[in-house]
Coordinates of C-alpha atoms and ligand atoms in Angstrom, one line a residue:
M1 CA -127.4 60.4 -199.8
S2 CA -127.7 63.9 -200.3
P3 CA -130.4 65.8 -198.9
A4 CA -133.4 66.4 -201.1
P5 CA -134.3 70.2 -201.9
A6 CA -136.9 71.9 -199.8
R7 CA -140.3 72.2 -201.5
R8 CA -140.5 75.9 -200.4
T9 CA -138.6 77.9 -197.8
V10 CA -139.5 77.0 -194.5
L11 CA -140.5 79.6 -192.1
A12 CA -140.0 77.7 -188.7
A13 CA -137.1 75.5 -188.4
G14 CA -137.9 71.8 -187.8
G15 CA -135.8 71.3 -184.8
G16 CA -137.5 70.6 -181.3
L17 CA -135.6 73.6 -179.7
A18 CA -136.5 76.2 -182.2
L19 CA -137.1 79.2 -180.2
G20 CA -139.1 82.5 -180.7
A21 CA -140.4 83.9 -184.0
A22 CA -139.4 83.7 -187.3
V23 CA -140.3 86.8 -189.5
A24 CA -140.7 86.3 -193.3
G25 CA -142.8 87.8 -195.8
G26 CA -144.5 90.0 -193.1
A27 CA -145.8 86.7 -191.4
V28 CA -144.6 85.7 -188.1
A29 CA -144.3 81.9 -187.6
L30 CA -144.0 80.9 -184.2
T31 CA -142.6 77.6 -183.1
R32 CA -143.1 75.0 -180.3
D33 CA -141.0 75.4 -177.4
G34 CA -141.2 72.2 -174.9
D35 CA -144.7 72.0 -173.7
A36 CA -146.0 75.4 -174.9
T37 CA -147.7 75.4 -178.1
T38 CA -148.1 78.6 -180.0
P39 CA -149.8 79.6 -183.0
V40 CA -148.4 79.5 -186.4
A41 CA -149.7 82.6 -188.1
D42 CA -148.9 82.1 -191.6
S43 CA -151.0 79.3 -193.3
G44 CA -148.0 78.4 -195.6
A45 CA -145.5 78.0 -192.6
A46 CA -144.0 74.7 -191.2
V47 CA -145.2 73.4 -187.9
P48 CA -142.3 71.8 -185.9
F49 CA -142.4 68.1 -186.0
H50 CA -140.5 67.6 -182.8
G51 CA -141.5 68.0 -179.7
A52 CA -142.8 66.4 -176.0
H53 CA -146.2 66.0 -177.6
Q54 CA -147.2 65.1 -181.3
A55 CA -148.2 68.2 -183.4
G56 CA -151.7 68.0 -184.6
I57 CA -153.4 67.7 -181.4
A58 CA -153.0 71.1 -179.5
T59 CA -151.5 73.0 -182.3
P60 CA -153.8 75.3 -184.3
V61 CA -156.2 73.5 -186.5
Q62 CA -155.5 73.5 -190.1
D63 CA -158.2 73.8 -193.1
R64 CA -157.9 70.4 -194.3
L65 CA -157.7 66.6 -193.4
H66 CA -156.6 63.4 -194.7
F67 CA -157.0 60.5 -192.1
A68 CA -155.8 57.1 -192.8
A69 CA -156.2 53.9 -190.6
F70 CA -154.1 51.0 -191.8
D71 CA -153.6 47.2 -191.0
V72 CA -150.3 45.7 -190.5
T73 CA -150.1 42.9 -193.2
T74 CA -147.1 41.3 -191.7
D75 CA -146.6 39.2 -188.3
D76 CA -142.8 40.4 -188.4
R77 CA -142.0 42.9 -185.5
E78 CA -138.7 44.1 -186.9
K79 CA -140.4 44.8 -190.2
L80 CA -143.1 47.0 -188.2
V81 CA -140.2 48.7 -186.3
R82 CA -138.4 49.7 -189.5
L83 CA -141.5 51.1 -191.0
L84 CA -141.8 53.2 -188.1
K85 CA -138.5 54.5 -188.3
E86 CA -139.0 55.2 -192.0
W87 CA -142.3 56.7 -191.4
T88 CA -140.7 58.9 -189.0
R89 CA -137.8 60.2 -191.2
A90 CA -140.4 60.8 -194.0
A91 CA -142.7 62.7 -191.8
E92 CA -139.7 64.8 -190.4
R93 CA -139.1 65.9 -194.0
M94 CA -142.7 66.3 -195.4
T95 CA -143.7 68.4 -192.3
A96 CA -140.6 70.8 -193.0
G97 CA -141.8 71.0 -196.7
R98 CA -139.2 68.8 -198.1
E99 CA -139.2 65.6 -200.3
V100 CA -139.3 62.2 -198.9
G101 CA -135.9 60.5 -199.3
E102 CA -133.8 61.5 -202.4
G103 CA -137.0 63.4 -203.9
A104 CA -139.2 63.1 -206.9
H105 CA -136.5 63.3 -209.3
G106 CA -133.1 63.1 -207.6
G107 CA -132.6 59.2 -207.7
L108 CA -131.4 56.5 -210.2
P109 CA -133.3 56.9 -213.5
E110 CA -133.8 52.9 -213.2
A111 CA -135.6 53.0 -209.9
P112 CA -139.0 54.7 -208.9
P113 CA -138.5 58.0 -207.3
D114 CA -138.4 58.2 -203.3
D115 CA -141.4 61.0 -203.6
T116 CA -144.5 60.8 -205.6
G117 CA -144.1 64.2 -206.6
E118 CA -147.3 65.8 -206.4
A119 CA -146.4 68.4 -203.3
L120 CA -143.3 69.9 -205.5
G121 CA -143.4 73.7 -205.4
L122 CA -146.3 73.7 -202.6
K123 CA -145.5 75.3 -199.2
P124 CA -145.2 73.1 -196.0
S125 CA -148.8 74.5 -195.5
R126 CA -148.7 73.9 -191.5
L127 CA -148.7 70.1 -192.5
T128 CA -148.8 67.9 -188.9
L129 CA -148.8 64.2 -189.0
T130 CA -150.0 62.5 -185.9
V131 CA -149.7 58.6 -185.6
G132 CA -151.7 56.4 -183.4
F133 CA -151.8 52.5 -182.3
G134 CA -155.2 50.9 -182.3
P135 CA -156.2 48.2 -179.9
S136 CA -155.7 45.4 -182.4
L137 CA -152.1 46.2 -182.5
F138 CA -151.8 44.5 -179.0
D139 CA -153.4 41.2 -180.0
G140 CA -150.2 39.2 -179.7
R141 CA -148.7 39.5 -183.4
F142 CA -145.8 41.8 -182.2
G143 CA -145.4 40.8 -178.6
L144 CA -147.1 43.9 -177.5
K145 CA -149.9 42.3 -175.4
D146 CA -148.4 43.5 -171.9
R147 CA -147.8 46.8 -173.5
R148 CA -151.5 47.6 -174.0
P149 CA -152.7 50.6 -171.8
G150 CA -155.5 49.8 -169.6
D151 CA -156.9 53.0 -170.9
L152 CA -157.1 51.9 -174.6
V153 CA -160.7 50.5 -174.5
E154 CA -162.9 49.3 -177.1
L155 CA -165.7 51.8 -177.4
P156 CA -169.1 50.1 -176.2
R157 CA -171.8 50.1 -178.6
F158 CA -174.1 53.1 -178.5
P159 CA -177.8 53.3 -179.1
G160 CA -178.4 54.6 -182.6
D161 CA -174.8 53.4 -183.8
N162 CA -174.8 52.0 -187.4
L163 CA -171.2 51.2 -187.8
D164 CA -169.6 49.9 -191.0
P165 CA -166.6 47.6 -190.0
A166 CA -165.0 48.6 -193.3
R167 CA -164.8 52.2 -192.0
S168 CA -163.8 51.3 -188.5
G169 CA -160.9 50.1 -186.3
G170 CA -157.4 49.9 -187.7
D171 CA -153.8 48.9 -186.4
L172 CA -152.4 52.2 -186.9
C173 CA -153.5 55.5 -187.9
V174 CA -152.1 58.8 -189.2
Q175 CA -153.9 62.2 -189.0
A176 CA -152.6 64.5 -191.6
C177 CA -153.7 68.0 -191.4
A178 CA -152.8 70.9 -193.6
D179 CA -153.7 74.1 -195.1
D180 CA -153.6 72.7 -198.7
P181 CA -155.4 69.5 -199.3
Q182 CA -152.8 68.2 -201.8
V183 CA -150.2 68.4 -199.1
A184 CA -152.2 66.3 -197.0
V185 CA -152.8 63.8 -199.5
H186 CA -149.3 63.7 -200.7
A187 CA -148.3 62.8 -197.0
I188 CA -150.7 59.9 -196.4
R189 CA -149.9 58.7 -199.9
N190 CA -146.1 58.6 -199.6
L191 CA -146.5 57.0 -196.0
A192 CA -148.6 54.2 -197.7
R193 CA -146.0 53.9 -200.5
I194 CA -143.2 53.4 -197.8
G195 CA -145.3 50.9 -196.0
F196 CA -146.2 48.6 -198.8
G197 CA -145.7 45.0 -198.0
T198 CA -146.0 46.0 -194.3
V199 CA -149.4 48.0 -194.0
A200 CA -152.4 48.2 -196.2
V201 CA -154.8 51.2 -195.9
R202 CA -157.9 50.0 -194.0
W203 CA -159.9 53.0 -194.4
S204 CA -159.2 56.8 -194.9
Q205 CA -161.3 60.0 -194.7
L206 CA -160.9 63.4 -196.5
G207 CA -162.1 66.4 -194.6
F208 CA -162.6 69.7 -196.1
G209 CA -163.9 72.2 -193.3
K210 CA -162.6 72.3 -189.8
T211 CA -165.4 72.0 -187.2
S212 CA -163.5 73.0 -184.2
S213 CA -160.6 75.3 -183.2
T214 CA -158.0 75.2 -180.8
T215 CA -157.3 79.2 -181.2
P216 CA -160.2 80.8 -179.5
D217 CA -159.2 84.1 -180.8
A218 CA -159.8 83.2 -184.1
Q219 CA -163.5 83.0 -186.1
T220 CA -165.2 79.9 -185.1
P221 CA -165.9 77.7 -188.2
R222 CA -169.1 76.4 -189.1
N223 CA -170.4 72.8 -189.4
L224 CA -172.6 71.6 -192.1
F225 CA -175.8 72.2 -190.5
G226 CA -174.6 76.2 -190.4
F227 CA -173.7 76.5 -186.8
K228 CA -170.7 77.7 -185.3
D229 CA -168.7 74.6 -183.9
G230 CA -166.0 74.3 -181.5
T231 CA -166.9 77.5 -179.5
R232 CA -166.1 75.8 -176.1
N233 CA -163.0 73.8 -176.9
I234 CA -159.7 73.3 -175.2
A235 CA -157.5 76.2 -176.2
G236 CA -154.1 74.8 -177.5
T237 CA -152.3 77.4 -175.3
D238 CA -154.2 76.5 -172.2
A239 CA -151.5 74.2 -170.8
A240 CA -153.3 73.5 -167.5
A241 CA -156.5 72.2 -169.3
L242 CA -154.2 70.3 -171.7
D243 CA -152.6 68.7 -168.9
R244 CA -155.9 68.1 -167.1
H245 CA -158.0 66.8 -169.8
V246 CA -155.6 65.8 -173.0
W247 CA -152.0 64.7 -172.1
V248 CA -151.7 61.4 -170.3
G249 CA -149.4 62.1 -167.3
A250 CA -146.5 60.2 -166.0
K251 CA -148.5 59.0 -163.1
D252 CA -151.5 57.8 -165.2
A253 CA -149.2 55.7 -167.5
T254 CA -148.2 52.7 -165.1
G255 CA -146.7 49.5 -165.7
G256 CA -146.4 48.4 -169.4
A257 CA -148.2 51.6 -170.4
A258 CA -145.3 54.0 -169.3
W259 CA -144.7 54.6 -172.9
M260 CA -147.8 56.6 -173.2
A261 CA -146.7 59.3 -170.9
G262 CA -147.0 62.6 -172.9
G263 CA -149.5 60.9 -175.3
S264 CA -153.4 61.0 -175.7
Y265 CA -156.1 58.9 -176.8
L266 CA -157.8 59.6 -180.0
V267 CA -161.5 58.9 -180.8
A268 CA -162.5 59.0 -184.4
R269 CA -166.3 58.8 -185.5
R270 CA -167.5 59.2 -188.9
I271 CA -171.1 61.0 -188.3
R272 CA -173.3 61.0 -191.2
M273 CA -175.5 64.3 -191.0
N274 CA -178.7 64.2 -192.8
V275 CA -178.5 67.7 -194.4
E276 CA -181.7 67.4 -196.5
T277 CA -184.0 66.7 -193.2
W278 CA -182.1 69.6 -191.5
D279 CA -182.5 72.1 -194.2
R280 CA -186.1 71.5 -193.9
T281 CA -186.4 72.2 -190.0
P282 CA -187.4 75.5 -189.0
L283 CA -184.8 78.0 -187.6
A284 CA -186.2 78.0 -184.0
E285 CA -186.0 74.3 -183.8
Q286 CA -182.6 74.0 -185.2
E287 CA -181.5 76.6 -182.4
D288 CA -183.5 74.6 -179.8
I289 CA -181.7 71.4 -180.9
F290 CA -178.0 72.9 -180.3
G291 CA -179.1 75.5 -177.4
R292 CA -177.4 78.3 -179.2
D293 CA -178.5 80.8 -181.9
K294 CA -177.5 80.4 -185.4
K295 CA -176.1 83.8 -186.3
E296 CA -173.9 84.6 -183.5
G297 CA -173.5 81.1 -181.8
A298 CA -174.5 82.7 -178.3
P299 CA -176.1 80.2 -175.7
V300 CA -179.7 80.4 -175.2
G301 CA -180.7 83.6 -173.3
K302 CA -177.0 85.3 -173.9
A303 CA -176.0 87.6 -176.3
K304 CA -172.4 86.7 -177.2
E305 CA -170.8 83.4 -178.5
H306 CA -168.4 83.2 -175.6
D307 CA -171.0 83.9 -172.9
E308 CA -170.8 81.3 -170.4
P309 CA -173.9 78.8 -171.2
F310 CA -176.8 78.8 -168.6
L311 CA -177.7 75.2 -169.2
K312 CA -181.0 75.3 -167.4
A313 CA -182.2 77.8 -169.8
M314 CA -181.8 75.2 -172.6
K315 CA -184.3 72.4 -173.5
P316 CA -183.2 69.2 -171.4
D317 CA -182.5 67.5 -174.9
S318 CA -180.2 70.3 -176.2
H319 CA -177.2 69.0 -177.7
V320 CA -174.9 71.6 -175.8
R321 CA -176.8 70.9 -172.5
L322 CA -176.0 67.4 -172.8
A323 CA -172.4 67.5 -174.0
H324 CA -171.3 70.4 -171.6
P325 CA -168.8 69.2 -168.5
D326 CA -171.2 70.2 -166.0
T327 CA -173.5 67.4 -167.3
N328 CA -170.9 64.8 -167.5
G329 CA -168.8 64.9 -164.3
G330 CA -166.4 67.6 -165.8
A331 CA -165.8 65.5 -168.9
T332 CA -163.9 67.8 -171.4
L333 CA -162.7 66.7 -174.9
L334 CA -160.3 68.5 -177.2
R335 CA -162.4 68.3 -180.3
R336 CA -160.6 68.5 -184.0
G337 CA -163.2 67.2 -186.4
Y338 CA -163.9 68.0 -190.0
S339 CA -166.7 68.1 -192.6
F340 CA -166.9 65.8 -195.3
T341 CA -169.1 65.1 -198.4
D342 CA -168.3 61.7 -200.1
G343 CA -170.7 61.7 -203.0
T344 CA -174.3 60.4 -202.5
D345 CA -175.6 57.8 -200.4
G346 CA -177.4 56.4 -203.7
L347 CA -180.7 57.6 -202.6
G348 CA -180.4 61.0 -203.9
R349 CA -179.0 62.6 -200.8
L350 CA -175.6 63.7 -200.2
D351 CA -173.1 61.2 -198.1
A352 CA -172.1 64.5 -195.9
G353 CA -171.3 64.7 -192.2
L354 CA -168.9 65.5 -189.6
F355 CA -165.6 63.2 -189.3
F356 CA -165.3 63.8 -185.6
L357 CA -161.9 63.4 -183.8
A358 CA -161.6 64.2 -180.0
Y359 CA -158.4 63.9 -177.9
Q360 CA -158.4 63.0 -174.4
K361 CA -156.4 61.3 -171.7
D362 CA -159.2 59.0 -170.7
V363 CA -161.7 57.6 -173.1
R364 CA -164.1 56.2 -170.5
A365 CA -164.3 59.5 -168.5
G366 CA -164.0 61.4 -171.7
F367 CA -165.7 60.3 -175.1
V368 CA -167.7 57.5 -173.6
R369 CA -169.1 59.6 -170.9
V370 CA -170.3 62.4 -173.1
Q371 CA -171.6 60.1 -175.8
T372 CA -173.5 57.9 -173.5
A373 CA -175.4 61.0 -172.5
L374 CA -175.8 62.2 -176.2
A375 CA -176.8 58.7 -177.5
A376 CA -179.6 58.5 -174.8
S377 CA -181.3 61.7 -175.6
D378 CA -179.8 64.4 -178.0
A379 CA -182.3 66.2 -180.1
L380 CA -179.7 66.1 -182.9
N381 CA -179.9 62.3 -183.1
E382 CA -182.9 62.6 -185.5
Y383 CA -180.5 64.1 -187.8
I384 CA -177.4 62.2 -187.4
Q385 CA -175.9 58.6 -187.5
H386 CA -172.6 57.4 -186.3
V387 CA -171.3 55.2 -189.3
G388 CA -167.8 54.7 -188.5
S389 CA -165.7 54.3 -185.2
A390 CA -162.0 53.9 -184.1
V391 CA -159.9 54.5 -181.0
F392 CA -156.3 54.8 -181.0
A393 CA -153.6 55.5 -178.4
V394 CA -151.4 58.3 -179.8
P395 CA -148.0 58.5 -178.3
P396 CA -146.1 61.3 -177.0
G397 CA -144.0 63.3 -179.6
V398 CA -140.8 62.4 -181.4
R399 CA -138.0 64.1 -179.4
D400 CA -135.3 64.6 -182.0
A401 CA -133.7 63.1 -185.2
D402 CA -132.7 59.8 -183.1
D403 CA -136.2 59.4 -182.0
W404 CA -139.2 57.7 -183.8
W405 CA -142.7 57.1 -183.6
G406 CA -143.4 54.0 -181.0
R407 CA -139.9 54.0 -179.6
G408 CA -141.1 53.8 -176.3
L409 CA -143.7 51.2 -177.1
F410 CA -141.1 48.8 -178.9
S411 CA -138.2 49.4 -176.7
Ligands
HEM1 C1 -172.7 65.6 -186.4 C2 -172.5 65.6 -185.0 C3 -172.2 66.8 -184.3 C4 -172.4 68.1 -184.5 C5 -173.2 68.8 -185.8 C6 -172.1 69.0 -183.4 C7 -172.4 70.4 -183.3 C8 -172.1 70.9 -182.1 C9 -172.2 72.5 -182.0 C10 -172.7 73.4 -183.2 C11 -171.8 72.8 -180.6 C12 -171.8 74.1 -180.1 C13 -170.6 75.1 -180.2 C14 -169.3 74.5 -179.5 O1 -169.3 74.9 -178.2 O2 -168.7 73.8 -180.2 C15 -171.3 71.6 -180.0 C16 -170.7 71.5 -178.7 C17 -170.2 70.6 -178.4 N1 -170.3 69.2 -178.9 FE1 -170.9 68.8 -180.6 N2 -171.7 68.1 -182.5 C18 -171.8 67.0 -182.8 C19 -171.3 65.7 -182.1 C20 -170.8 65.7 -181.1 C21 -170.2 64.5 -180.5 C22 -170.3 63.1 -180.9 C23 -169.5 64.7 -179.1 C24 -169.1 63.8 -178.3 C25 -169.5 62.8 -177.7 C26 -169.9 66.4 -179.1 C27 -169.4 67.0 -178.1 C28 -169.6 68.4 -177.8 C29 -169.1 69.2 -176.7 C30 -168.3 68.5 -175.5 C31 -169.5 70.4 -177.0 C32 -169.0 71.6 -176.0 C33 -170.2 71.7 -175.1 C34 -169.9 73.1 -174.1 O3 -169.0 72.8 -173.3 O4 -170.6 73.8 -174.0 N3 -170.5 66.7 -180.4 N4 -171.5 70.6 -181.0

């Protein structure tokens, strides 16, 4: 098979050992080197696919999201393994800005093309593809029961949850993030196409505006309530914090779950935001609800966004006070969510909200701990409702061209 052409010149080589910086068109594209993750400055550049950890977690947050959860529709373990290998090869190509297989028009005229074609001519756009395995994958169909990590827990039901089963769960997930929405959608579509007969899309979510950042020096994005979101998040360059809170360490991944070393756990929550009610709420009340001011994002009583919050100055039911690590035994999440609007709810209101994504090494000590506090007393609860939920074990990175998503799990 002859290699398909690159969609566009790739700034940073896809190899895991790519070192240093490539300079093209005035932009500096830094590459991942082992554990260290450095920002890619050019939004058109490629993010290396290979590495100790999957890209799309600590790497800089792109502007757009297409997230898909899949059900496996076969009981054939070998078929599933074949799919994961094919997905990995396709992901290597797409993240490097290349077409899948023989491309959109290079193959036999009698056969459908390997690539669906809508990303032809587009830049790699910092596309990252991150795969995860849901608890239901370990139900016995694939002989993985004793491989299920003890930490891959089903989330408890929280007060106020109004979860739609059709927008929850999934055997597998793929998080596609890119600066160009067409590149993210193309990636999910092509993976779904490759998976035809083995997996089916269970639900999917588009996100248009990042609501968090892993690059603290960059401007903090705003959520649909108009507040800066992601101010106090784990920086993608803070290796110590990532090891402490995000990456599963070798000694945490014991027994049948040894394959998770270098991975992480992802909690996804579709959170509806009642923007119409919020927009009729006085500014002072809005600021009390978060415990930060709207313009600067500074915590109550402080002047600057990145000033350390003084929690006791905030209302006891303010979001930041309740979510802060000091209130939750040190629990710290890497948030990576996106805003969404999906038409209307049929009652004249936007179906809008936050597609909340959080990575952590321990779901019970992480999301469950923080959400237990928030669900009980967060003043924000009057304006939001959790309507979808899923949890996934996210394996470590694909090391090189012989490795594949899930090799450790299935070997
Ligand atoms: C629609 C729902 C939500 C909205 C609009 C929202 C918004 C915000 C905003 C504006 C901040 C302050 C800026 C910042 O530090 O990022 C914040 C902080 C935070 N939120 Fe949320 N959030 C939501 C849901 C959640 C959920 C479900 C969790 C976790 C269970 C969570 C965890 C946190 C954490 C850990 C912080 C940082 C607290 C600190 O260390 O100061 N948020 N959120």
